[in-house]
Coordinates of C-alpha atoms and ligand atoms in Angstrom, one line a residue:
M1 CA 45.1 116.5 -81.9
S2 CA 48.4 116.8 -80.3
T3 CA 50.7 114.4 -80.2
S4 CA 51.8 114.3 -76.0
G5 CA 48.2 112.8 -74.8
V6 CA 45.7 115.9 -74.6
D7 CA 43.2 117.3 -76.9
H8 CA 45.4 120.4 -77.8
D9 CA 49.2 121.5 -77.3
L10 CA 48.1 124.9 -76.6
V11 CA 44.2 126.3 -75.9
V12 CA 44.2 129.9 -76.7
V13 CA 41.0 132.0 -75.0
G14 CA 39.9 134.4 -77.3
A15 CA 40.2 135.7 -80.4
G16 CA 41.0 139.2 -79.8
F17 CA 44.6 141.0 -81.0
S18 CA 46.4 138.9 -78.6
G19 CA 44.5 135.5 -79.3
I20 CA 45.4 136.1 -82.6
A21 CA 48.9 136.5 -82.3
M22 CA 49.5 133.7 -80.0
T23 CA 47.8 131.0 -82.3
I24 CA 50.0 132.2 -85.3
A25 CA 53.5 132.0 -83.0
A26 CA 52.3 128.9 -81.7
R27 CA 51.2 127.3 -85.2
A28 CA 54.3 128.6 -86.4
A29 CA 56.6 126.8 -83.9
G30 CA 54.3 123.6 -85.2
R31 CA 52.1 123.4 -82.0
D32 CA 48.8 122.4 -82.4
V33 CA 45.6 125.2 -81.1
L34 CA 42.7 125.1 -81.1
V35 CA 40.9 128.9 -80.2
L36 CA 37.6 129.6 -77.7
E37 CA 36.0 132.3 -78.9
K38 CA 33.0 133.8 -77.0
A39 CA 31.5 135.4 -79.8
D40 CA 31.1 134.9 -83.5
E41 CA 34.1 136.5 -85.0
I42 CA 37.1 137.5 -84.2
G43 CA 38.1 140.7 -83.0
G44 CA 38.0 141.7 -78.9
T45 CA 37.6 145.0 -78.4
W46 CA 37.3 146.2 -82.2
R47 CA 34.5 143.7 -82.8
D48 CA 32.6 144.5 -80.0
N49 CA 33.3 148.7 -79.8
R50 CA 31.1 150.0 -83.3
Y51 CA 29.9 152.8 -81.3
P52 CA 30.3 156.2 -83.6
G53 CA 33.3 157.8 -84.1
V54 CA 35.2 154.8 -82.4
A55 CA 38.6 155.1 -83.1
C56 CA 42.2 154.2 -82.4
D57 CA 44.4 156.4 -80.4
V58 CA 47.8 155.5 -80.9
E59 CA 48.8 156.3 -84.6
S60 CA 48.0 153.0 -87.0
H61 CA 51.5 152.4 -88.0
L62 CA 52.6 151.7 -84.7
Y63 CA 49.3 150.0 -83.4
S64 CA 49.2 146.7 -85.7
Y65 CA 51.3 143.7 -85.8
S66 CA 55.7 144.0 -86.1
F67 CA 55.1 141.0 -87.9
E68 CA 52.7 142.0 -90.1
L69 CA 52.7 146.2 -91.0
N70 CA 50.2 147.6 -93.3
P71 CA 50.6 150.0 -95.8
D72 CA 47.2 150.9 -96.6
W73 CA 45.8 152.5 -93.8
S74 CA 43.9 154.7 -95.0
R75 CA 44.2 157.1 -91.9
A76 CA 46.8 158.6 -88.9
Y77 CA 44.5 157.3 -86.3
A78 CA 42.9 154.6 -87.5
P79 CA 39.0 154.0 -87.1
G80 CA 38.2 150.8 -85.2
D81 CA 36.0 149.3 -88.3
E82 CA 39.1 149.3 -90.7
I83 CA 41.5 147.5 -87.7
Q84 CA 38.9 145.0 -87.9
D85 CA 39.1 144.4 -91.2
Y86 CA 42.9 144.9 -90.4
L87 CA 42.5 141.5 -88.2
L88 CA 40.3 140.3 -91.0
Y89 CA 43.1 140.3 -93.8
V90 CA 45.7 138.6 -90.9
V91 CA 43.2 135.9 -89.9
E92 CA 42.9 134.6 -93.1
K93 CA 46.9 134.9 -94.0
Y94 CA 47.9 133.4 -91.6
G95 CA 45.5 130.7 -91.8
V96 CA 44.0 131.4 -88.4
R97 CA 40.3 130.8 -88.7
P98 CA 40.1 127.0 -89.3
H99 CA 41.1 126.6 -85.2
V100 CA 39.1 128.5 -83.8
R101 CA 35.7 127.4 -82.4
F102 CA 33.0 130.2 -82.4
G103 CA 30.3 131.2 -80.0
T104 CA 32.0 128.9 -77.2
T105 CA 32.4 130.6 -73.6
V106 CA 34.4 129.4 -71.0
Q107 CA 33.3 127.9 -67.7
Q108 CA 36.2 126.6 -66.2
A109 CA 39.2 125.4 -66.3
W110 CA 41.4 123.4 -63.8
W111 CA 45.1 121.6 -63.6
D112 CA 44.8 117.9 -63.8
A113 CA 48.1 117.4 -61.2
D114 CA 48.2 113.9 -62.3
H115 CA 47.9 114.2 -65.8
Q116 CA 50.0 117.8 -65.8
R117 CA 47.5 119.2 -67.7
W118 CA 44.7 121.3 -68.8
E119 CA 41.2 120.7 -68.4
V120 CA 38.9 123.4 -70.0
A121 CA 34.9 123.0 -69.8
F122 CA 33.0 125.5 -72.0
G123 CA 29.3 126.2 -73.8
T124 CA 27.7 125.9 -76.7
G125 CA 24.4 126.9 -76.4
N126 CA 23.0 124.4 -74.6
T127 CA 25.8 121.7 -73.7
L128 CA 29.3 121.6 -72.4
E129 CA 32.3 120.7 -73.5
T130 CA 35.5 120.2 -72.5
V131 CA 39.0 119.3 -74.0
T132 CA 42.1 118.4 -72.7
C133 CA 45.3 120.5 -73.0
R134 CA 49.2 120.8 -71.5
D135 CA 49.2 124.6 -71.9
L136 CA 47.0 127.4 -70.8
V137 CA 46.7 131.0 -72.7
L138 CA 43.8 133.5 -71.7
A139 CA 43.9 136.1 -73.8
V140 CA 40.3 137.6 -72.4
G141 CA 42.0 141.5 -72.8
S142 CA 41.5 143.0 -69.7
L143 CA 39.1 146.0 -71.8
H144 CA 36.6 143.9 -71.8
T145 CA 34.2 143.6 -68.9
P146 CA 32.0 146.8 -69.4
V147 CA 31.1 149.0 -66.1
A148 CA 27.5 150.8 -65.5
P149 CA 27.2 153.0 -63.1
H150 CA 24.6 152.2 -60.6
I151 CA 21.6 155.2 -60.7
D152 CA 18.7 154.2 -58.8
G153 CA 15.5 154.0 -60.9
L154 CA 17.2 153.5 -64.5
E155 CA 15.6 150.3 -64.5
L156 CA 12.3 152.8 -64.7
F157 CA 13.7 155.1 -67.9
A158 CA 11.5 154.2 -71.0
G159 CA 14.3 154.9 -72.9
E160 CA 17.3 152.6 -74.1
V161 CA 20.2 152.7 -72.6
M162 CA 23.9 151.3 -74.8
H163 CA 26.8 151.0 -73.1
T164 CA 30.1 152.2 -75.7
A165 CA 30.7 148.4 -75.9
T166 CA 27.4 146.6 -76.6
W167 CA 26.7 149.4 -79.2
S168 CA 24.2 148.6 -81.9
P169 CA 25.5 149.2 -84.8
G170 CA 21.9 149.9 -86.4
T171 CA 21.0 152.7 -83.8
S172 CA 20.1 155.6 -85.3
V173 CA 20.3 158.8 -83.1
L174 CA 19.1 161.5 -85.6
G175 CA 16.2 163.9 -84.3
K176 CA 17.1 162.0 -80.5
R177 CA 17.2 163.4 -77.0
V178 CA 20.4 161.7 -76.7
G179 CA 23.0 161.6 -73.4
V180 CA 26.5 160.9 -72.5
I181 CA 27.8 159.5 -68.9
G182 CA 31.2 159.8 -69.0
T183 CA 34.4 161.6 -70.2
G184 CA 37.2 159.1 -71.3
A185 CA 38.6 157.8 -74.2
S186 CA 35.7 155.9 -75.0
A187 CA 33.3 159.6 -74.6
V188 CA 36.3 161.7 -76.0
Q189 CA 35.2 160.4 -79.3
V190 CA 31.5 159.1 -78.7
I191 CA 30.3 162.9 -78.4
P192 CA 31.7 164.5 -81.5
A193 CA 29.6 161.6 -83.4
L194 CA 26.8 161.6 -81.8
A195 CA 27.0 166.1 -81.4
E196 CA 26.5 165.6 -85.5
E197 CA 22.6 163.9 -85.5
A198 CA 21.4 163.7 -82.1
S199 CA 18.6 166.8 -81.7
T200 CA 20.0 167.5 -78.2
L201 CA 23.6 165.5 -76.1
T202 CA 23.6 166.1 -72.7
V203 CA 27.0 164.9 -71.5
F204 CA 26.7 164.2 -68.1
Q205 CA 30.3 165.1 -66.6
R206 CA 31.8 163.9 -63.4
T207 CA 35.5 165.2 -63.8
P208 CA 36.7 167.0 -66.9
T209 CA 39.6 165.6 -68.9
W210 CA 42.9 166.7 -70.6
V211 CA 42.7 166.2 -74.2
L212 CA 45.9 166.8 -76.4
P213 CA 44.8 167.7 -80.5
K214 CA 45.4 164.0 -82.8
N215 CA 45.8 166.5 -85.8
D216 CA 44.7 163.0 -87.7
H217 CA 44.7 163.1 -91.4
E218 CA 44.4 161.1 -94.5
I219 CA 47.2 158.6 -95.1
P220 CA 47.7 160.3 -99.1
E221 CA 48.2 157.1 -101.8
S222 CA 51.0 157.9 -102.6
T223 CA 52.4 157.2 -99.6
S224 CA 50.9 153.8 -98.9
E225 CA 52.2 153.1 -102.7
R226 CA 55.6 154.1 -101.4
Y227 CA 55.7 152.2 -98.7
E228 CA 54.4 149.2 -100.3
R229 CA 57.2 149.3 -102.6
H230 CA 59.5 150.5 -100.3
P231 CA 58.8 149.0 -96.6
A232 CA 61.9 150.0 -94.8
L233 CA 60.2 153.7 -94.6
M234 CA 57.1 152.3 -92.7
K235 CA 59.3 150.6 -90.5
A236 CA 61.1 153.8 -90.5
Q237 CA 57.9 155.9 -89.5
R238 CA 56.9 152.9 -87.2
A239 CA 59.6 154.1 -85.7
K240 CA 59.7 157.2 -85.1
I241 CA 56.2 157.6 -83.6
R242 CA 57.2 154.4 -81.5
A243 CA 60.2 157.0 -80.0
A244 CA 58.1 159.8 -79.8
N245 CA 56.0 158.5 -77.5
E246 CA 58.6 156.9 -75.4
T247 CA 59.4 159.4 -74.0
R248 CA 56.5 160.1 -72.4
A249 CA 57.0 157.3 -70.1
L250 CA 58.9 159.2 -68.6
G251 CA 56.6 161.9 -68.0
F252 CA 54.3 159.5 -66.3
T253 CA 56.9 158.0 -64.1
K254 CA 60.1 160.1 -63.3
Q255 CA 59.5 163.2 -64.7
P256 CA 56.6 165.1 -64.2
A257 CA 58.9 168.0 -65.3
L258 CA 58.0 166.7 -69.2
L259 CA 54.4 166.2 -68.4
K260 CA 54.3 170.4 -67.7
A261 CA 54.9 171.5 -71.7
V262 CA 52.3 168.5 -72.8
S263 CA 49.3 170.4 -70.6
L264 CA 50.1 173.6 -71.9
R265 CA 49.4 172.7 -74.6
A266 CA 45.9 170.4 -73.8
R267 CA 45.3 174.4 -72.2
A268 CA 45.7 176.2 -75.6
H269 CA 43.5 173.7 -76.8
L270 CA 40.9 173.9 -75.1
R271 CA 41.0 177.6 -75.3
S272 CA 41.1 177.5 -78.7
A273 CA 38.0 175.4 -79.3
I274 CA 36.5 177.0 -76.3
S275 CA 35.5 181.2 -76.1
D276 CA 32.6 180.5 -72.8
P277 CA 34.9 181.2 -69.8
Q278 CA 32.2 179.1 -67.2
L279 CA 32.1 176.0 -70.0
R280 CA 35.8 176.3 -70.2
A281 CA 36.8 176.4 -66.0
A282 CA 34.1 173.3 -66.6
L283 CA 36.1 171.3 -68.5
T284 CA 40.0 172.7 -66.8
P285 CA 40.6 170.0 -65.6
D286 CA 42.4 169.7 -61.2
Y287 CA 44.9 167.3 -61.2
T288 CA 48.3 166.4 -62.9
M289 CA 47.6 165.3 -66.9
G290 CA 48.6 161.3 -67.0
C291 CA 46.8 160.5 -64.5
K292 CA 44.5 159.3 -66.5
R293 CA 44.5 157.7 -69.8
I294 CA 45.2 161.7 -71.7
P295 CA 42.4 160.8 -75.6
L296 CA 43.6 163.0 -77.8
S297 CA 40.5 164.5 -80.5
D298 CA 40.0 167.4 -83.0
N299 CA 36.9 167.4 -82.5
Y300 CA 35.9 166.8 -78.9
F301 CA 35.8 171.0 -77.6
Q302 CA 34.4 172.0 -80.7
A303 CA 31.0 169.7 -80.4
L304 CA 30.5 170.6 -76.3
A305 CA 30.8 174.7 -78.1
R306 CA 27.5 173.1 -80.0
R307 CA 24.4 174.7 -79.5
N308 CA 22.8 171.4 -79.3
V309 CA 25.5 170.1 -76.6
R310 CA 24.7 170.9 -72.9
L311 CA 27.6 169.9 -70.9
Q312 CA 26.0 169.5 -66.9
T313 CA 28.5 168.9 -64.0
A314 CA 26.5 168.9 -61.0
P315 CA 26.1 165.4 -60.0
I316 CA 24.0 162.4 -61.1
A317 CA 21.0 162.0 -58.6
Y318 CA 18.2 159.2 -60.3
A319 CA 16.7 158.8 -63.1
D320 CA 12.8 158.3 -64.2
E321 CA 10.9 156.9 -66.8
A322 CA 11.9 160.4 -69.1
G323 CA 15.8 160.4 -68.3
I324 CA 17.7 162.1 -65.7
V325 CA 17.4 164.2 -62.5
T326 CA 20.8 166.1 -61.6
Q327 CA 21.6 166.9 -57.6
D328 CA 20.9 170.9 -59.1
G329 CA 17.2 169.7 -59.2
S330 CA 17.2 170.2 -63.3
H331 CA 15.4 167.0 -65.3
H332 CA 16.8 165.7 -68.5
G333 CA 15.0 164.4 -70.6
L334 CA 16.1 161.7 -73.0
D335 CA 15.6 159.1 -75.7
L336 CA 18.9 157.4 -75.7
L337 CA 20.9 157.5 -72.4
V338 CA 25.0 156.6 -73.7
L339 CA 26.9 154.9 -70.6
A340 CA 30.6 155.5 -71.8
T341 CA 31.3 154.9 -68.1
G342 CA 34.7 152.2 -68.9
F343 CA 35.6 148.8 -67.7
D344 CA 36.0 146.5 -65.3
P345 CA 40.0 146.0 -65.6
V346 CA 40.0 142.3 -63.3
Q347 CA 36.1 141.0 -63.9
S348 CA 37.3 139.3 -67.0
W349 CA 39.7 137.0 -66.2
K350 CA 38.0 136.0 -63.0
D351 CA 35.3 135.3 -65.3
T352 CA 37.1 132.4 -66.9
N353 CA 37.7 130.5 -62.7
V354 CA 40.9 128.8 -63.2
Y355 CA 42.1 126.2 -61.0
G356 CA 45.4 125.8 -60.6
L357 CA 47.9 123.6 -58.0
G358 CA 45.9 122.7 -55.1
H359 CA 42.2 124.2 -56.7
A360 CA 43.1 127.4 -56.6
S361 CA 41.4 130.3 -57.7
L362 CA 43.2 133.3 -60.5
S363 CA 39.9 134.7 -59.1
Q364 CA 39.7 134.6 -55.6
R365 CA 43.3 135.4 -55.9
F366 CA 43.2 138.6 -57.3
E367 CA 40.2 139.5 -54.8
D368 CA 42.9 139.6 -52.6
G369 CA 45.0 141.3 -54.1
V370 CA 46.2 140.9 -58.1
D371 CA 49.5 139.8 -58.7
S372 CA 51.4 138.6 -61.5
Y373 CA 54.9 138.0 -63.1
Y374 CA 55.0 140.4 -66.0
G375 CA 51.2 139.8 -66.7
V376 CA 51.9 137.1 -67.9
T377 CA 52.5 134.3 -65.1
V378 CA 51.2 133.5 -61.6
P379 CA 52.0 131.5 -59.0
D380 CA 51.0 128.2 -58.7
F381 CA 48.6 127.9 -61.9
P382 CA 51.9 125.8 -63.5
N383 CA 51.3 126.2 -67.7
L384 CA 48.8 128.8 -67.7
F385 CA 49.3 131.9 -69.6
L386 CA 48.2 136.0 -69.6
L387 CA 48.3 137.8 -72.2
L388 CA 48.2 142.2 -70.8
G389 CA 47.6 141.0 -67.6
P390 CA 48.4 143.2 -64.1
N391 CA 51.0 145.5 -64.8
A392 CA 51.5 145.2 -68.8
E393 CA 48.8 147.8 -70.3
L394 CA 50.1 151.6 -71.1
G395 CA 48.8 155.0 -71.0
H396 CA 51.7 156.2 -73.3
T397 CA 51.6 153.9 -76.2
S398 CA 50.7 151.2 -78.3
V399 CA 49.4 147.7 -76.0
L400 CA 50.1 145.5 -79.2
L401 CA 54.4 145.7 -78.3
M402 CA 53.9 144.7 -74.2
M403 CA 52.0 141.7 -75.8
E404 CA 54.0 140.2 -78.4
A405 CA 56.3 140.8 -76.4
Q406 CA 55.1 139.0 -73.7
V407 CA 54.4 136.2 -76.8
E408 CA 57.8 135.6 -77.4
L409 CA 58.0 135.2 -73.5
I410 CA 55.8 132.4 -73.5
M411 CA 56.8 130.9 -76.4
K412 CA 60.7 130.9 -74.9
L413 CA 59.2 129.7 -71.3
L414 CA 57.7 126.3 -73.8
A415 CA 60.6 125.7 -75.8
E416 CA 62.8 125.6 -73.2
R417 CA 60.3 123.5 -71.1
D418 CA 60.7 121.5 -73.6
R419 CA 64.0 121.1 -74.4
R420 CA 64.8 120.0 -70.3
G421 CA 62.3 117.1 -70.9
A422 CA 59.9 118.6 -68.4
S423 CA 56.0 118.9 -68.2
M424 CA 55.3 121.8 -66.6
V425 CA 56.9 125.5 -66.2
A426 CA 55.3 128.1 -63.5
V427 CA 57.1 131.0 -61.9
R428 CA 59.0 130.7 -59.1
P429 CA 56.7 131.9 -56.2
Q430 CA 59.0 133.5 -54.6
V431 CA 60.4 135.7 -57.5
V432 CA 56.1 137.7 -57.2
P433 CA 56.6 139.3 -53.9
A434 CA 59.4 141.3 -55.2
F435 CA 58.5 142.2 -58.7
M436 CA 55.4 143.5 -57.4
A437 CA 57.4 146.0 -54.7
E438 CA 59.1 147.7 -57.6
I439 CA 56.0 148.0 -59.3
D440 CA 55.0 149.5 -56.3
R441 CA 58.0 151.3 -55.9
R442 CA 58.4 152.3 -58.7
S443 CA 54.0 153.4 -59.3
E444 CA 54.7 155.6 -55.9
R445 CA 55.9 158.5 -57.8
S446 CA 54.0 158.2 -60.5
V447 CA 51.8 160.0 -62.1
W448 CA 48.8 158.1 -61.7
Q449 CA 49.6 158.1 -57.7
Q450 CA 50.5 161.1 -57.1
G451 CA 48.6 163.3 -59.6
G452 CA 45.0 163.9 -57.8
C453 CA 42.4 161.4 -59.7
H454 CA 41.2 158.5 -59.5
S455 CA 40.8 155.9 -62.7
W456 CA 40.3 152.3 -63.7
Y457 CA 44.3 152.5 -63.7
L458 CA 44.6 152.3 -59.7
D459 CA 43.0 149.0 -57.6
A460 CA 40.1 150.0 -54.3
H461 CA 43.7 150.6 -51.8
G462 CA 45.1 153.2 -55.1
A463 CA 47.9 150.8 -56.1
N464 CA 48.8 150.5 -59.6
R465 CA 47.7 146.9 -61.0
T466 CA 47.2 148.1 -64.4
L467 CA 49.9 149.7 -66.4
W468 CA 53.9 149.0 -66.7
P469 CA 55.6 152.2 -64.8
G470 CA 58.5 151.8 -67.6
T471 CA 59.1 151.8 -71.4
V472 CA 57.9 149.5 -73.7
G473 CA 61.6 149.3 -74.7
E474 CA 62.9 148.3 -70.5
F475 CA 59.6 146.1 -71.0
E476 CA 60.5 144.5 -74.1
R477 CA 64.5 143.8 -72.7
R478 CA 63.4 142.0 -69.5
V479 CA 60.7 140.2 -70.5
T480 CA 62.5 139.0 -74.3
N481 CA 65.4 137.4 -72.6
P482 CA 63.6 135.7 -69.3
E483 CA 66.5 134.3 -66.3
W484 CA 65.3 130.8 -65.8
V485 CA 66.4 131.0 -62.7
D486 CA 62.8 132.6 -61.8
Y487 CA 60.2 129.7 -63.4
E488 CA 60.5 126.5 -61.6
F489 CA 61.1 123.2 -64.7
T490 CA 59.2 120.3 -62.9
S491 CA 57.8 116.9 -64.3
Ligands
NAP501 P1 37.5 155.1 -68.3 O1 38.7 156.4 -69.3 O2 37.0 154.1 -67.7 O3 35.8 156.6 -68.0 C1 34.8 155.9 -68.1 C2 34.6 157.5 -67.6 O4 33.0 157.5 -67.2 C3 35.2 158.8 -66.8 O5 34.1 160.1 -67.8 C4 34.1 158.4 -65.2 O6 34.4 159.8 -64.8 C5 32.7 158.3 -65.8 N1 31.9 157.3 -65.1 C6 32.1 156.6 -64.8 N2 30.9 155.8 -63.6 C7 30.5 157.0 -63.6 C8 29.2 157.7 -62.8 N3 28.9 156.8 -62.1 N4 28.8 158.9 -62.0 C9 29.3 159.6 -63.8 N5 30.3 159.9 -64.7 C10 30.2 158.2 -64.4 O7 36.7 154.3 -69.5 P2 36.2 154.3 -71.5 O8 36.6 155.6 -71.8 O9 36.3 153.6 -72.0 O10 38.4 154.4 -71.5 C11 38.9 153.5 -70.7 C12 39.7 152.5 -71.8 O11 40.1 151.8 -72.5 C13 40.9 153.8 -71.7 O12 41.9 154.4 -70.5 C14 41.4 153.6 -73.1 O13 43.0 152.7 -72.1 C15 40.8 152.2 -73.0 N6 40.5 153.2 -74.8 C16 40.8 153.2 -76.1 C17 40.7 154.1 -77.0 C18 42.4 154.0 -77.5 O14 41.5 154.3 -78.9 N7 43.4 153.3 -78.2 C19 39.9 155.0 -77.3 C20 38.3 154.1 -76.2 C21 39.0 153.6 -75.2 P3 36.2 160.2 -63.4 O15 36.7 160.8 -64.4 O16 35.4 161.0 -62.7 O17 35.7 158.7 -63.4

């Protein structure tokens, strides 16, 4: 129970990487936190994504909390289950678990202007409960709601259909005829793993993807021991990875020439793995590298060159009981169809059904056009904070850096509000259009908008509403040094 007439100081929705970081920071500042998690375990992305081959394509020593570096990463790029184990460790070490209520799905949250607090209604099985809190943090992530393609007749298909994000770990593909739709970052990881065991694997490609070598390798025990003894060395390694990744941001937004050299590496990588010129041509993208996320892999092209793997580039026409028919008239018999078709970046924000000042709905606001201030605050939603909200995702390095900066901002806003004796903090409505105009201006010449592709980075109008169009360093500087004039502190 909080001390200020509400059930909790802070309610955090979601117990993934960002919800856990938020809880740790708020608890350290003496705030009482309730975390509502709809699943039965923490972990978010790393709990849900259990498909064969799942791993992170950001190096382990950067893809971890800055306050809890891990000397024991087994590989340069950690597999998904090792990241989940890391999160489980952090949760125990920082005493987060007792503050989490599992199996709770937020149905609705509304701002109670009379009492200056949030009311949050959530379901636990058949019952609906409501709690009150001063502050509400949505840590639901933008890559949470799987997108399934519309395929005529798919309901007739007698085999199994599974999205990468809902893969059930017990699934065996041994000897099965498997189809994968998609060639994005998830597909690049799952395809090599499935190809090892499936009797045949058909990859339905709509758009080829640029792939860079991952150069993944085991981290020797001697290195882990050295990091354990000398954490400064581990920090130096983290800083080195971070600096190398940051240069890519310039290529994406300002200097596309920088991507030229990198795309030559990607072409050489493709050439070295695929000797068949026809297959190579089918796998060569016609858009500028970086327009979509650039997956890293040491075995994707090698898998496509296997005898049991076929690349299908004719568009999908429809499905029937036995498999997929493509527009060239071919029938592809399948036992299992894997949808590596990505996520809806806005749906998870809408699903929380949040209503702010004047009963304005966040869902409606985002339907009309996504906006926010640094992906954290939204006009007319006092004491509401998003983590990794609009324009806070990245295509070039670890999003955890962005999320930690946002957590720091939230803690500073709460502290300043309390120092002023105010009960409400909200971004000033006039600040946000100028910020969104800056995002638009800086994205205009970016490879995401000019690169000749369409991706989940862009909304229906072709505007970038997901990525930060700059370096992490700039984001951190701006976000962690808030201008108080940008915010209203009222009672
Ligand atoms: P994605 O990048 O959105 O890729 C979806 C793929 O499915 C694309 O190849 C797309 O083709 C294809 N597709 C979608 N609908 C289709 C349809 N109706 N017919 C045929 N093909 C269709 O999704 P993702 O690979 O899951 O990755 C999403 C994001 O998750 C990434 O950008 C990244 O941020 C994150 N991620 C990160 C990691 C990591 O290691 N850190 C790993 C996986 C994912 P088109 O290209 O033609 O649209």
